[in-house]
Tab-separated table of C-alpha atoms and ligand atoms in Angstrom:
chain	number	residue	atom	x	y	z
A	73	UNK	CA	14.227	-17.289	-18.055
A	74	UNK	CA	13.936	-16.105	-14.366
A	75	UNK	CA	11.232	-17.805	-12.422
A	76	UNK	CA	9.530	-14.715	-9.920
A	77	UNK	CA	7.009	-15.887	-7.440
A	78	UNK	CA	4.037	-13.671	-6.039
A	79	UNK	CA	2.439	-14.245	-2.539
A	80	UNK	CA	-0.832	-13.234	-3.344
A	81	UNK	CA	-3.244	-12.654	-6.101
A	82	UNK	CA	-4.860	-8.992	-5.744
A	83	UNK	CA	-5.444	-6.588	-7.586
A	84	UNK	CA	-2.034	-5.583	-6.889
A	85	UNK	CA	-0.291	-9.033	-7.851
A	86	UNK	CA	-2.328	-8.310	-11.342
A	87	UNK	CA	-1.257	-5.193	-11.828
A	88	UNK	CA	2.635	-6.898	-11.008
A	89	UNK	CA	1.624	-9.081	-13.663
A	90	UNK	CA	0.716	-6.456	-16.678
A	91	UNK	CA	4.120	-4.953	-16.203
A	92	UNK	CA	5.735	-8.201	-16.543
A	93	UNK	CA	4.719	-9.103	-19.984
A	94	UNK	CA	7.662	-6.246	-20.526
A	95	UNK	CA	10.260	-8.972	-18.997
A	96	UNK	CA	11.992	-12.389	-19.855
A	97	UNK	CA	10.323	-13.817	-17.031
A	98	UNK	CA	8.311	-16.750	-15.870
A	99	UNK	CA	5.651	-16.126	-13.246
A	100	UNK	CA	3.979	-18.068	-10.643
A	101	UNK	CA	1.106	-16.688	-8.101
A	102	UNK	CA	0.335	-18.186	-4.729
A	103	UNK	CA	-3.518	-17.496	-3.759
A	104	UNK	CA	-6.081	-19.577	-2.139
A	105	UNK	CA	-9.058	-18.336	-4.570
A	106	UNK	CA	-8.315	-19.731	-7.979
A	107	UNK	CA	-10.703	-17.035	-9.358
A	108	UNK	CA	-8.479	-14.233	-8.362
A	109	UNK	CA	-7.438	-10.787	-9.828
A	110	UNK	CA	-4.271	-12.414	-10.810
A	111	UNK	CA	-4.721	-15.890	-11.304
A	112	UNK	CA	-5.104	-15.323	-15.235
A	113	UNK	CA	-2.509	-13.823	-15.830
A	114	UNK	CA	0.542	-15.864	-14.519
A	115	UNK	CA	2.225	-18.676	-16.178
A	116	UNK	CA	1.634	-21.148	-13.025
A	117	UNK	CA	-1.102	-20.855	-10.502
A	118	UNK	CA	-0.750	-22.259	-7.602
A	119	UNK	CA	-3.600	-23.198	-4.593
A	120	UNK	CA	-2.519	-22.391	-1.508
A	121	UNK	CA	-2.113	-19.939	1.907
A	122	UNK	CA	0.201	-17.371	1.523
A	123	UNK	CA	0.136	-17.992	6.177
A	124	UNK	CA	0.954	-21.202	5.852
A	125	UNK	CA	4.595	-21.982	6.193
A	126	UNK	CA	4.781	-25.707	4.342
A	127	UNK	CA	2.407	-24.064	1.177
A	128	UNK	CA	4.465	-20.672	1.223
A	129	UNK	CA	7.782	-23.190	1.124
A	130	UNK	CA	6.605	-25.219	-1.797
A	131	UNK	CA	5.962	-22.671	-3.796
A	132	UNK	CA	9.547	-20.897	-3.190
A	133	UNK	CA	10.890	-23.642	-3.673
A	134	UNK	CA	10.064	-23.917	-7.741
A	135	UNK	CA	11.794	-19.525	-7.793
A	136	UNK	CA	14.751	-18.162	-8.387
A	137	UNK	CA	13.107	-14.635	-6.597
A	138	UNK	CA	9.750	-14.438	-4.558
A	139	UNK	CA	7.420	-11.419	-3.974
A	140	UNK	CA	4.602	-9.991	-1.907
A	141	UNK	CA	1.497	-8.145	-2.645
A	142	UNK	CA	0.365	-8.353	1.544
A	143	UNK	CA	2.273	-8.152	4.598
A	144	UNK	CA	0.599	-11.124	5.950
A	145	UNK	CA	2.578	-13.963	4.291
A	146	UNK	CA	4.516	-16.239	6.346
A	147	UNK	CA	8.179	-14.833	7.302
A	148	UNK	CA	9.336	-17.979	8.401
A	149	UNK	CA	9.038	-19.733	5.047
A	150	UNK	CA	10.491	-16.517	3.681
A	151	UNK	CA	13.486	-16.872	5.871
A	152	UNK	CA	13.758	-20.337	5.310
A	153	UNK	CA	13.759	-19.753	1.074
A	154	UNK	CA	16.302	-17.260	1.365
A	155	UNK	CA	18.183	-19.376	3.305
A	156	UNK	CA	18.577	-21.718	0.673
A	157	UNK	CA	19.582	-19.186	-2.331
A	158	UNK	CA	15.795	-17.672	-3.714
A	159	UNK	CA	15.998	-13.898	-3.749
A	160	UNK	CA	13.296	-12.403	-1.319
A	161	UNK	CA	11.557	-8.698	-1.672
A	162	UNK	CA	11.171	-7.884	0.916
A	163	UNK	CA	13.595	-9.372	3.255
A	164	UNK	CA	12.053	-11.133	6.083
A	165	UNK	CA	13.534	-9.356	8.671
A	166	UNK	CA	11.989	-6.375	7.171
A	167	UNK	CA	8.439	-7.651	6.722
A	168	UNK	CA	8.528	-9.162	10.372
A	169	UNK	CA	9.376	-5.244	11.972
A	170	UNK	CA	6.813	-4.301	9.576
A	171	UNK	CA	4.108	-6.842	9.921
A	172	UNK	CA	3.340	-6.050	13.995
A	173	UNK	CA	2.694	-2.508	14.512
A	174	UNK	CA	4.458	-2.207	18.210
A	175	UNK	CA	7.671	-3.392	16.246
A	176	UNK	CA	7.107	-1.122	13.474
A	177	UNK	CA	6.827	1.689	15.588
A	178	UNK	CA	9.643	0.739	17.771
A	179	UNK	CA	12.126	0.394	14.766
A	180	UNK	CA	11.239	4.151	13.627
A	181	UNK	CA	12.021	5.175	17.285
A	182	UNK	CA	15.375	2.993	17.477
A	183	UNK	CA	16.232	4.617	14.407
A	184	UNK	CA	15.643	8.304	14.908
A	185	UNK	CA	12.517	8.400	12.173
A	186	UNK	CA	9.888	10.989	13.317
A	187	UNK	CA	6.757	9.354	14.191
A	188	UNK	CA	3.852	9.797	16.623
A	189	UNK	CA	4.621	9.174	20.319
A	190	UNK	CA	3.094	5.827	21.535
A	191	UNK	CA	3.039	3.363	23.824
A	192	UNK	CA	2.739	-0.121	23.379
A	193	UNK	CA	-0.862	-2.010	25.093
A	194	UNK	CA	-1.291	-5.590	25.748
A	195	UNK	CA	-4.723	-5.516	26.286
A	196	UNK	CA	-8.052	-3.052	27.334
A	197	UNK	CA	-7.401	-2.721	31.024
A	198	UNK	CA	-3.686	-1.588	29.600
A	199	UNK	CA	-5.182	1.067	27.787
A	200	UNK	CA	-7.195	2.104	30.297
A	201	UNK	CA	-4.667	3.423	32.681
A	202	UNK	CA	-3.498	5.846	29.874
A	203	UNK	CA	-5.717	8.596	30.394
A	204	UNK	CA	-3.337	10.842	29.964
A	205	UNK	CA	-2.650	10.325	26.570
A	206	UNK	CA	-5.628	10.923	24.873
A	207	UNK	CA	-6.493	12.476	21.735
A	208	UNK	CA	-4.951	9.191	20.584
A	209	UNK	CA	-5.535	6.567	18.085
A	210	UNK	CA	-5.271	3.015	18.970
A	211	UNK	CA	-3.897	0.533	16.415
A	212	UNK	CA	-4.021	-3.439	16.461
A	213	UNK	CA	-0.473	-4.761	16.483
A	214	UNK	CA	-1.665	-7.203	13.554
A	215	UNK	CA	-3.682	-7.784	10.709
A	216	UNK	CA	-5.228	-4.393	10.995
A	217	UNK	CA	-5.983	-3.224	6.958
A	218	UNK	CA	-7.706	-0.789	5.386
A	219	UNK	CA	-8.480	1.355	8.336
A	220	UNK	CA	-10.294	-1.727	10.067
A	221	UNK	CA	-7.640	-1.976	13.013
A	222	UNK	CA	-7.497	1.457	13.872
A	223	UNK	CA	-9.849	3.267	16.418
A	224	UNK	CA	-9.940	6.890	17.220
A	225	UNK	CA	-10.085	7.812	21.100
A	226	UNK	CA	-10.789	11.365	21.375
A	227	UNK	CA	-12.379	11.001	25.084
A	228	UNK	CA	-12.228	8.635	27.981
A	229	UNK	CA	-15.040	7.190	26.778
A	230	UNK	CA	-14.103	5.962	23.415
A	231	UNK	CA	-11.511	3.737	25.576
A	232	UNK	CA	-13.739	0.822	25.221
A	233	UNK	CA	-13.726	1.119	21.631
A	234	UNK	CA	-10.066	0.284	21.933
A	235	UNK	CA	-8.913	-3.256	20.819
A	236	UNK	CA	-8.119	-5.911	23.700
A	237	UNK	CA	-5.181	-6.910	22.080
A	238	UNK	CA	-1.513	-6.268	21.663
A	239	UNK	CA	-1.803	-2.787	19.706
A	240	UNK	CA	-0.007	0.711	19.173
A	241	UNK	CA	-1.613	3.761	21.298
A	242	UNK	CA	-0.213	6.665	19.261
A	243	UNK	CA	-1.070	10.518	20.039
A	244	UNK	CA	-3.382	11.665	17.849
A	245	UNK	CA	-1.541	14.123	15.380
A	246	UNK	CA	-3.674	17.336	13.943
A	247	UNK	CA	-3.208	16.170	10.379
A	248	UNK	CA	-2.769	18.751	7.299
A	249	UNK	CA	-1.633	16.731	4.520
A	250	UNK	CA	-1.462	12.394	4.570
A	251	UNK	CA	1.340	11.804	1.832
A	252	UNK	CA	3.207	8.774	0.673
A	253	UNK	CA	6.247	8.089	-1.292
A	254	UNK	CA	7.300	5.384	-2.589
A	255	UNK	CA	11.004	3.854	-2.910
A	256	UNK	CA	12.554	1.444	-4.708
A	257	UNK	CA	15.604	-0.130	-3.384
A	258	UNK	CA	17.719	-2.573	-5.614
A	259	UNK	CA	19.942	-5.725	-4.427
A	260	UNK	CA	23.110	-3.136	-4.446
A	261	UNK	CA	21.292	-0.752	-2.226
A	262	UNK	CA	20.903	2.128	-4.620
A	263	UNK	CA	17.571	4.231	-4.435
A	264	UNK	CA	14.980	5.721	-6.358
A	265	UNK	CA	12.343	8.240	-5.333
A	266	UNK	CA	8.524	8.604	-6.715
A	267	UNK	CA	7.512	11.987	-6.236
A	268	UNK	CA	5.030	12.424	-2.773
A	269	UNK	CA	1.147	11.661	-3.493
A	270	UNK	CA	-1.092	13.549	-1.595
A	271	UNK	CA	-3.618	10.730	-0.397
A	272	UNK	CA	-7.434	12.300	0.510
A	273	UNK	CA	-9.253	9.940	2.548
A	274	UNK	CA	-13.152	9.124	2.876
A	275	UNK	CA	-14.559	10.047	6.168
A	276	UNK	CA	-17.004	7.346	6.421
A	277	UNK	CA	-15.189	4.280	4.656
A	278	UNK	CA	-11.931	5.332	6.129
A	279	UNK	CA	-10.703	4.211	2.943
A	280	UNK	CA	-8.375	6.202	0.290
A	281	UNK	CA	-10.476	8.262	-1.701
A	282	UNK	CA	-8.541	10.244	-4.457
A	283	UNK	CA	-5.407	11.202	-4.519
A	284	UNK	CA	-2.972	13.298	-6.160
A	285	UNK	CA	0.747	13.646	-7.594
A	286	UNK	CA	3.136	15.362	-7.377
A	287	UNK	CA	1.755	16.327	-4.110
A	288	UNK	CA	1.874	20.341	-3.384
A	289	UNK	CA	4.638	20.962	-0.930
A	290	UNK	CA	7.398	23.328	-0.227
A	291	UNK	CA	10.815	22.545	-1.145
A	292	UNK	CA	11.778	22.615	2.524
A	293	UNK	CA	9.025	20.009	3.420
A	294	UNK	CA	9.761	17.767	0.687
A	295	UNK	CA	13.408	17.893	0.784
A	296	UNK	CA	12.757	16.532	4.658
A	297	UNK	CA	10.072	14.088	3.404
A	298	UNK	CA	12.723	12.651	0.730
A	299	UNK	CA	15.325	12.457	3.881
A	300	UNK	CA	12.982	10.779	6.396
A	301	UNK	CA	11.725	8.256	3.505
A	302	UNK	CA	15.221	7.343	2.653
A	303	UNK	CA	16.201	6.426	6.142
A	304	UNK	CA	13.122	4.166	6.612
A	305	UNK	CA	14.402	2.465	3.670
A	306	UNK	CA	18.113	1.774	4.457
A	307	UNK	CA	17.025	1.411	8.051
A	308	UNK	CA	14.870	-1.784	6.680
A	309	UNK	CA	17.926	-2.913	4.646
A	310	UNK	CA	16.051	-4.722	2.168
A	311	UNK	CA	15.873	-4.819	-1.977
A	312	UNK	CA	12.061	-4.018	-2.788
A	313	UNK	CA	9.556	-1.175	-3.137
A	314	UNK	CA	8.484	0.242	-0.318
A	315	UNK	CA	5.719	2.842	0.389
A	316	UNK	CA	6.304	5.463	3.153
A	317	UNK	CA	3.199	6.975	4.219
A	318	UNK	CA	3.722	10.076	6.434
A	319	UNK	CA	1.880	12.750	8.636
A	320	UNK	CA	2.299	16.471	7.968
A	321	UNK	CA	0.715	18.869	10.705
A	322	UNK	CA	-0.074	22.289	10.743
A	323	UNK	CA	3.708	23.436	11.236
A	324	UNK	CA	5.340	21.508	8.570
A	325	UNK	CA	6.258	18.601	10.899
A	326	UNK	CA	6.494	15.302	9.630
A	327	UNK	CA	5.770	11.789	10.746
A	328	UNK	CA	5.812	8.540	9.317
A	329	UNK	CA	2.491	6.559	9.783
A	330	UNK	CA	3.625	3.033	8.721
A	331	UNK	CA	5.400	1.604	5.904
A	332	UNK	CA	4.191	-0.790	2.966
A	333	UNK	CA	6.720	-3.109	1.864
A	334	UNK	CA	5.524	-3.777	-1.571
A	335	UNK	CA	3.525	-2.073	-4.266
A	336	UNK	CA	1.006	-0.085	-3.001
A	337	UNK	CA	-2.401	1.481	-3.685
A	338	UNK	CA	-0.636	4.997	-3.408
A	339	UNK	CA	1.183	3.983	-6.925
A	340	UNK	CA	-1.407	3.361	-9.104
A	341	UNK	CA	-0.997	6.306	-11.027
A	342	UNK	CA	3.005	5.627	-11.674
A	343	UNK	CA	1.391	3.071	-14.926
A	344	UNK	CA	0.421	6.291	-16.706
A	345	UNK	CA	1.993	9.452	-15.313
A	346	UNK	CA	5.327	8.013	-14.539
A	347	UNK	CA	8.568	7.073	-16.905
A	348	UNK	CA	8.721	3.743	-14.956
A	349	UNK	CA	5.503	2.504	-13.303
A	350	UNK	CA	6.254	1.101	-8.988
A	351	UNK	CA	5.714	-2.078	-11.301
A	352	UNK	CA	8.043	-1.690	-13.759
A	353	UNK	CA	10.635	-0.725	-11.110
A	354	UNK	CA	9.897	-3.909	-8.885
A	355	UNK	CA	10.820	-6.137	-11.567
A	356	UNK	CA	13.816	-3.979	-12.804
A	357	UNK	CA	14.666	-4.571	-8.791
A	358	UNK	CA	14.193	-8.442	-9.081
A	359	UNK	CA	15.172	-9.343	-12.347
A	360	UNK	CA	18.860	-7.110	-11.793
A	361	UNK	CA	18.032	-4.309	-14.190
A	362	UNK	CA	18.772	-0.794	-13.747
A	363	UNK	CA	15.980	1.176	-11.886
A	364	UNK	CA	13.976	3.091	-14.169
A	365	UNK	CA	13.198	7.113	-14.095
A	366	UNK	CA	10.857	7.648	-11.546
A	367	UNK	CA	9.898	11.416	-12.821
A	368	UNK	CA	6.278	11.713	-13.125
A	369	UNK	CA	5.143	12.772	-17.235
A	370	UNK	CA	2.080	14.411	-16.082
A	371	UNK	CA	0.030	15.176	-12.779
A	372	UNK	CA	-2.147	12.376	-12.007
A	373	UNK	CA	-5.110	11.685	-9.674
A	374	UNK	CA	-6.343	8.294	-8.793
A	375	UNK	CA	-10.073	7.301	-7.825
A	376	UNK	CA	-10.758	4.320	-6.658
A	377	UNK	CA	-13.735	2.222	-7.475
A	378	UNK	CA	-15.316	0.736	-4.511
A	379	UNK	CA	-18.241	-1.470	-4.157
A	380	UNK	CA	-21.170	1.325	-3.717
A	381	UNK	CA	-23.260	0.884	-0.421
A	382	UNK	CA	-26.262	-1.471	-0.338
A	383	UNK	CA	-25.099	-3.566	-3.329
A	384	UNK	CA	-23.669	-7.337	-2.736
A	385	UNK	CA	-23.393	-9.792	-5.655
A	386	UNK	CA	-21.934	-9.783	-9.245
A	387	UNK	CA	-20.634	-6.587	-10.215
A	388	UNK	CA	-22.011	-4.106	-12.537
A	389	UNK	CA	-20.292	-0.390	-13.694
A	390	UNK	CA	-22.605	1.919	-13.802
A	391	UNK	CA	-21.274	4.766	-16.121
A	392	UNK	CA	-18.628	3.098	-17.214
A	393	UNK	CA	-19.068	4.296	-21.184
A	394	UNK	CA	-19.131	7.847	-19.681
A	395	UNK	CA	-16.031	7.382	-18.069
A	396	UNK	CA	-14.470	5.659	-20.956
A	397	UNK	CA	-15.186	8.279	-23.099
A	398	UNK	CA	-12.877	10.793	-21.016
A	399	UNK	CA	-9.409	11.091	-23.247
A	400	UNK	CA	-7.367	11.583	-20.465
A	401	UNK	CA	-9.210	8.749	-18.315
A	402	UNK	CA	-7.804	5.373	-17.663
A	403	UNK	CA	-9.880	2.642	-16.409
A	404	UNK	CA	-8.871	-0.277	-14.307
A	405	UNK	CA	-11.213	-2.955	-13.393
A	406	UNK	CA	-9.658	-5.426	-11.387
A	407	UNK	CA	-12.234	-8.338	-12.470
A	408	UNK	CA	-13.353	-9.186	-8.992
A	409	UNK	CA	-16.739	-11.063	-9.948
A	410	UNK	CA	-18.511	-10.430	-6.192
A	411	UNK	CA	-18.870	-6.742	-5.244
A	412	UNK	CA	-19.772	-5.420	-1.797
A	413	UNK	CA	-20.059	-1.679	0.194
A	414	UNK	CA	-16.197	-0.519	-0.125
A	415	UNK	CA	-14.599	-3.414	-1.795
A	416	UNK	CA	-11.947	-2.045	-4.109
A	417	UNK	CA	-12.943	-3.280	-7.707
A	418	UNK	CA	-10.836	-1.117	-9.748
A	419	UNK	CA	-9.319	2.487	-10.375
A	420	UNK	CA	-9.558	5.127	-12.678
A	421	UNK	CA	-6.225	7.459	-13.217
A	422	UNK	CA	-6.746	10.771	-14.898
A	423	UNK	CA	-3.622	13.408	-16.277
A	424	UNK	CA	-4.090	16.580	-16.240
A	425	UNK	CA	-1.683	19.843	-16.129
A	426	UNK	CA	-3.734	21.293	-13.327
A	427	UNK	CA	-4.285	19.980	-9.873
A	428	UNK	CA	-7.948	22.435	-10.045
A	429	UNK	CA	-8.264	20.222	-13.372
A	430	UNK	CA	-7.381	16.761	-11.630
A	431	UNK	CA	-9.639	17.211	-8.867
A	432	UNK	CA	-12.457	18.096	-10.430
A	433	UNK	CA	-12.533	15.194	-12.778
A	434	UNK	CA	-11.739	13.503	-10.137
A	435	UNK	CA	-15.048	14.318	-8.691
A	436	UNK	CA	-16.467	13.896	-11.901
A	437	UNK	CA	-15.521	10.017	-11.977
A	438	UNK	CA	-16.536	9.386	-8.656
A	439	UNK	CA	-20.036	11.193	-9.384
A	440	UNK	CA	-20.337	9.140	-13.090
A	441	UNK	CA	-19.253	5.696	-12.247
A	442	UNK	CA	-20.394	3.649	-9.819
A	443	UNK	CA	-19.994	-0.621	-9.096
A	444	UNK	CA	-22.810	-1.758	-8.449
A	445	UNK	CA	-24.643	-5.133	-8.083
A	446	UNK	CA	-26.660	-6.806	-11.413
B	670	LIG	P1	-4.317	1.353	7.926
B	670	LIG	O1	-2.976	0.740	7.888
B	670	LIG	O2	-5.367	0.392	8.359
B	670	LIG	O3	-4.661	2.121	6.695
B	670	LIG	P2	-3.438	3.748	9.334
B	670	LIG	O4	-2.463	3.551	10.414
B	670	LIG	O5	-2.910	4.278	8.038
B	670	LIG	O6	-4.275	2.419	9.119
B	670	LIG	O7	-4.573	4.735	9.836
B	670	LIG	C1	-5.741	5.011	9.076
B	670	LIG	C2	-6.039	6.503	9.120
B	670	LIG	O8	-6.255	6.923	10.474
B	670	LIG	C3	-4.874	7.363	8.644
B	670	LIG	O9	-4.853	7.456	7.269
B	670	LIG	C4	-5.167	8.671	9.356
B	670	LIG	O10	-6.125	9.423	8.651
B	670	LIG	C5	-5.733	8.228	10.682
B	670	LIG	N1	-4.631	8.192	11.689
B	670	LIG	C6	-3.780	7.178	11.926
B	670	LIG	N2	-2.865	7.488	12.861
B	670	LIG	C7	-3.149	8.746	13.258
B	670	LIG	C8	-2.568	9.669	14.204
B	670	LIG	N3	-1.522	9.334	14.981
B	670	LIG	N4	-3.141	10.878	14.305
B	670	LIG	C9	-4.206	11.243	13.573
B	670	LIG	N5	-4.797	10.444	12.671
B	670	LIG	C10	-4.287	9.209	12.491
């Protein structure tokens, strides 16, 4: 049997793992919590910091293939593994453009992919001799997640909000749709497509709130959304699943935001709605299958279940019977023991025919069921 390593024990490496059971293949998870999402459900757990080179090495070095479920794994180790025969996905070349935004956004430029115009700042007194390009958003260069390393600067002064570190200074772009699409590319180089997800985001938490899929778009805009995804992809030149998340404006334009080289939260719903799940499809990629259908068997929405505000401690689910009781309601809890204000403890993914239909029960499940503390 194949041995497949995961960098990482999330909700996402979990979710990696459920697919799995599908495969002839042995798995082993790299985390430093041992109580993880997805420390109970791999063969071999391993202790350790998915940063550090030596623990990253060790652990590839027991793999015949290695995976990530976060960007911020160490490259070097990566490079090093692949070096020495264990397949990679993603490459590290591709993770390291990916990993530092400035790089990120250079490689879409080099490459002719539409994206924001930017310039690159080294530190606050950089950004503040760029006046002129404000309504912008500033973006630390790394380790920026979940909204936390981004900071909107609307006026001149909102530029000491910005971060005194290398970051992105992008022009803020008047935003009518966020979508993503995700792509799986296999060791030969052939592609497949999810359909777009229309991602809604929460004002406050600045987190992803529900989202949708298909997404609603005109032929014309997705055929260019396809296009622009697919050269991100081949421009990356990597095996893995990737998740494109791009910008539409008012006039149809289209920009790419960043890129996710790995599952991502915009696939959730691909378990349920989809032939073959962004799960299903990485393993196909790693274990030298043939990529699955990608076609979506119903319209989905995805909630996520964050930590509510004002609770901190073990986690309790408020209205989680309610929710249960839905028949076209799946529940995910990703059995995270401590919750706190906006951690993501689970998801709920609901079918319906109708997008009226998915949103509201959307709005129903984020009205019924709530994580709170005991
Ligand atoms: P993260 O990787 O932390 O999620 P993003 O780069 O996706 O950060 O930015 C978070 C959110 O900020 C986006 O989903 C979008 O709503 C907003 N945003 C980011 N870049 C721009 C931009 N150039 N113009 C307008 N809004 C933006």
């Amino acid at each position: 049997m194949l041995k497949v390593g995961i960098l990482g024990g999330g909700q996402l490496g979990r979710m990696l793992l459920q697919a799995a059971a599908n495969y002839p293949v042995e798995t082993f998870v790299m985390e430093n919590d041992a109580e993880c999402p997805a420390a109970h459900l791999c063969h071999h757990f391993t202790k350790g910091d998915i940063k550090n080179f030596d623990d990253v090495y060790r652990f590839g070095k027991q793999v015949d293939a290695l995976t990530i479920e976060i960007e911020s794994v160490n490259e070097d180790a990566l490079d090093k593994l692949e070096s020495e025969g264990v397949k990679v996905y993603p490459k590290a070349p591709a993770l390291r453009i990916i990993k530092n935004k400035i790089s990120q956004k250079e490689f879409y430029k080099n490459n002719e992919i539409p994206t924001a115009a930017f310039v690159a700042t080294q530190s606050l007194e950089d950004l503040k001799v760029q006046e002129n390009f404000i309504p912008a958003v500033h973006k630390i260069a790394m380790g920026g997640y979940d909204g936390k390393g981004v900071q909107l600067i609307r006026t001149k002064e909102d530029i000491s909000k910005g971060f005194d570190a290398p970051s992105v200074l992008e022009k803020m772009v008047t935003i009518a749709k966020e979508i993503s699409m995700i792509v799986a590319v296999n060791d030969n180089g052939e592609t497949a497509l999810y359909p777009p997800v229309d991602m809604v985001f929460d004002q406050d938490l600045n987190l992803l709130d529900y989202q949708v899929s298909p997404a609603e778009l005109p032929d014309k805009t997705l055929w260019k959304i396809e296009a622009i995804a697919l050269k991100v992809v081949k421009g990356l030149k990597s095996p893995g699943i990737f998740a494109v998340e791009m910008f539409i404006d008012k006039q149809g334009e289209v920009y790419v935001n960043e890129t996710a080289p790995r599952v991502h939260n915009s696939g959730h719903h691909t378990i349920e709605a989809n032939f073959s799940s962004q799960f299903d499809m990485l393993w196909r990629t790693m274990l030298g299958y043939p990529l699955g259908n990608t076609k979506h068997i119903m319209p989905a929405a995805i909630v996520n279940l964050l930590g509510a505000e004002g609770h901190h401690g073990n986690a309790r689910y408020e209205g989680l019977n309610d929710v249960l009781k839905m028949d076209n309601a799946f529940v995910h809890i990703y059995g995270k023991k401590q919750t706190k204000p906006g951690r993501k403890m689970g998801h709920v993914t609901i079918l319906a025919k109708s997008k009226q239909d998915l949103v509201h029960l959307a709005h129903r499940v984020k009205q019924v069921l709530k994580v709170c503390s005991l």
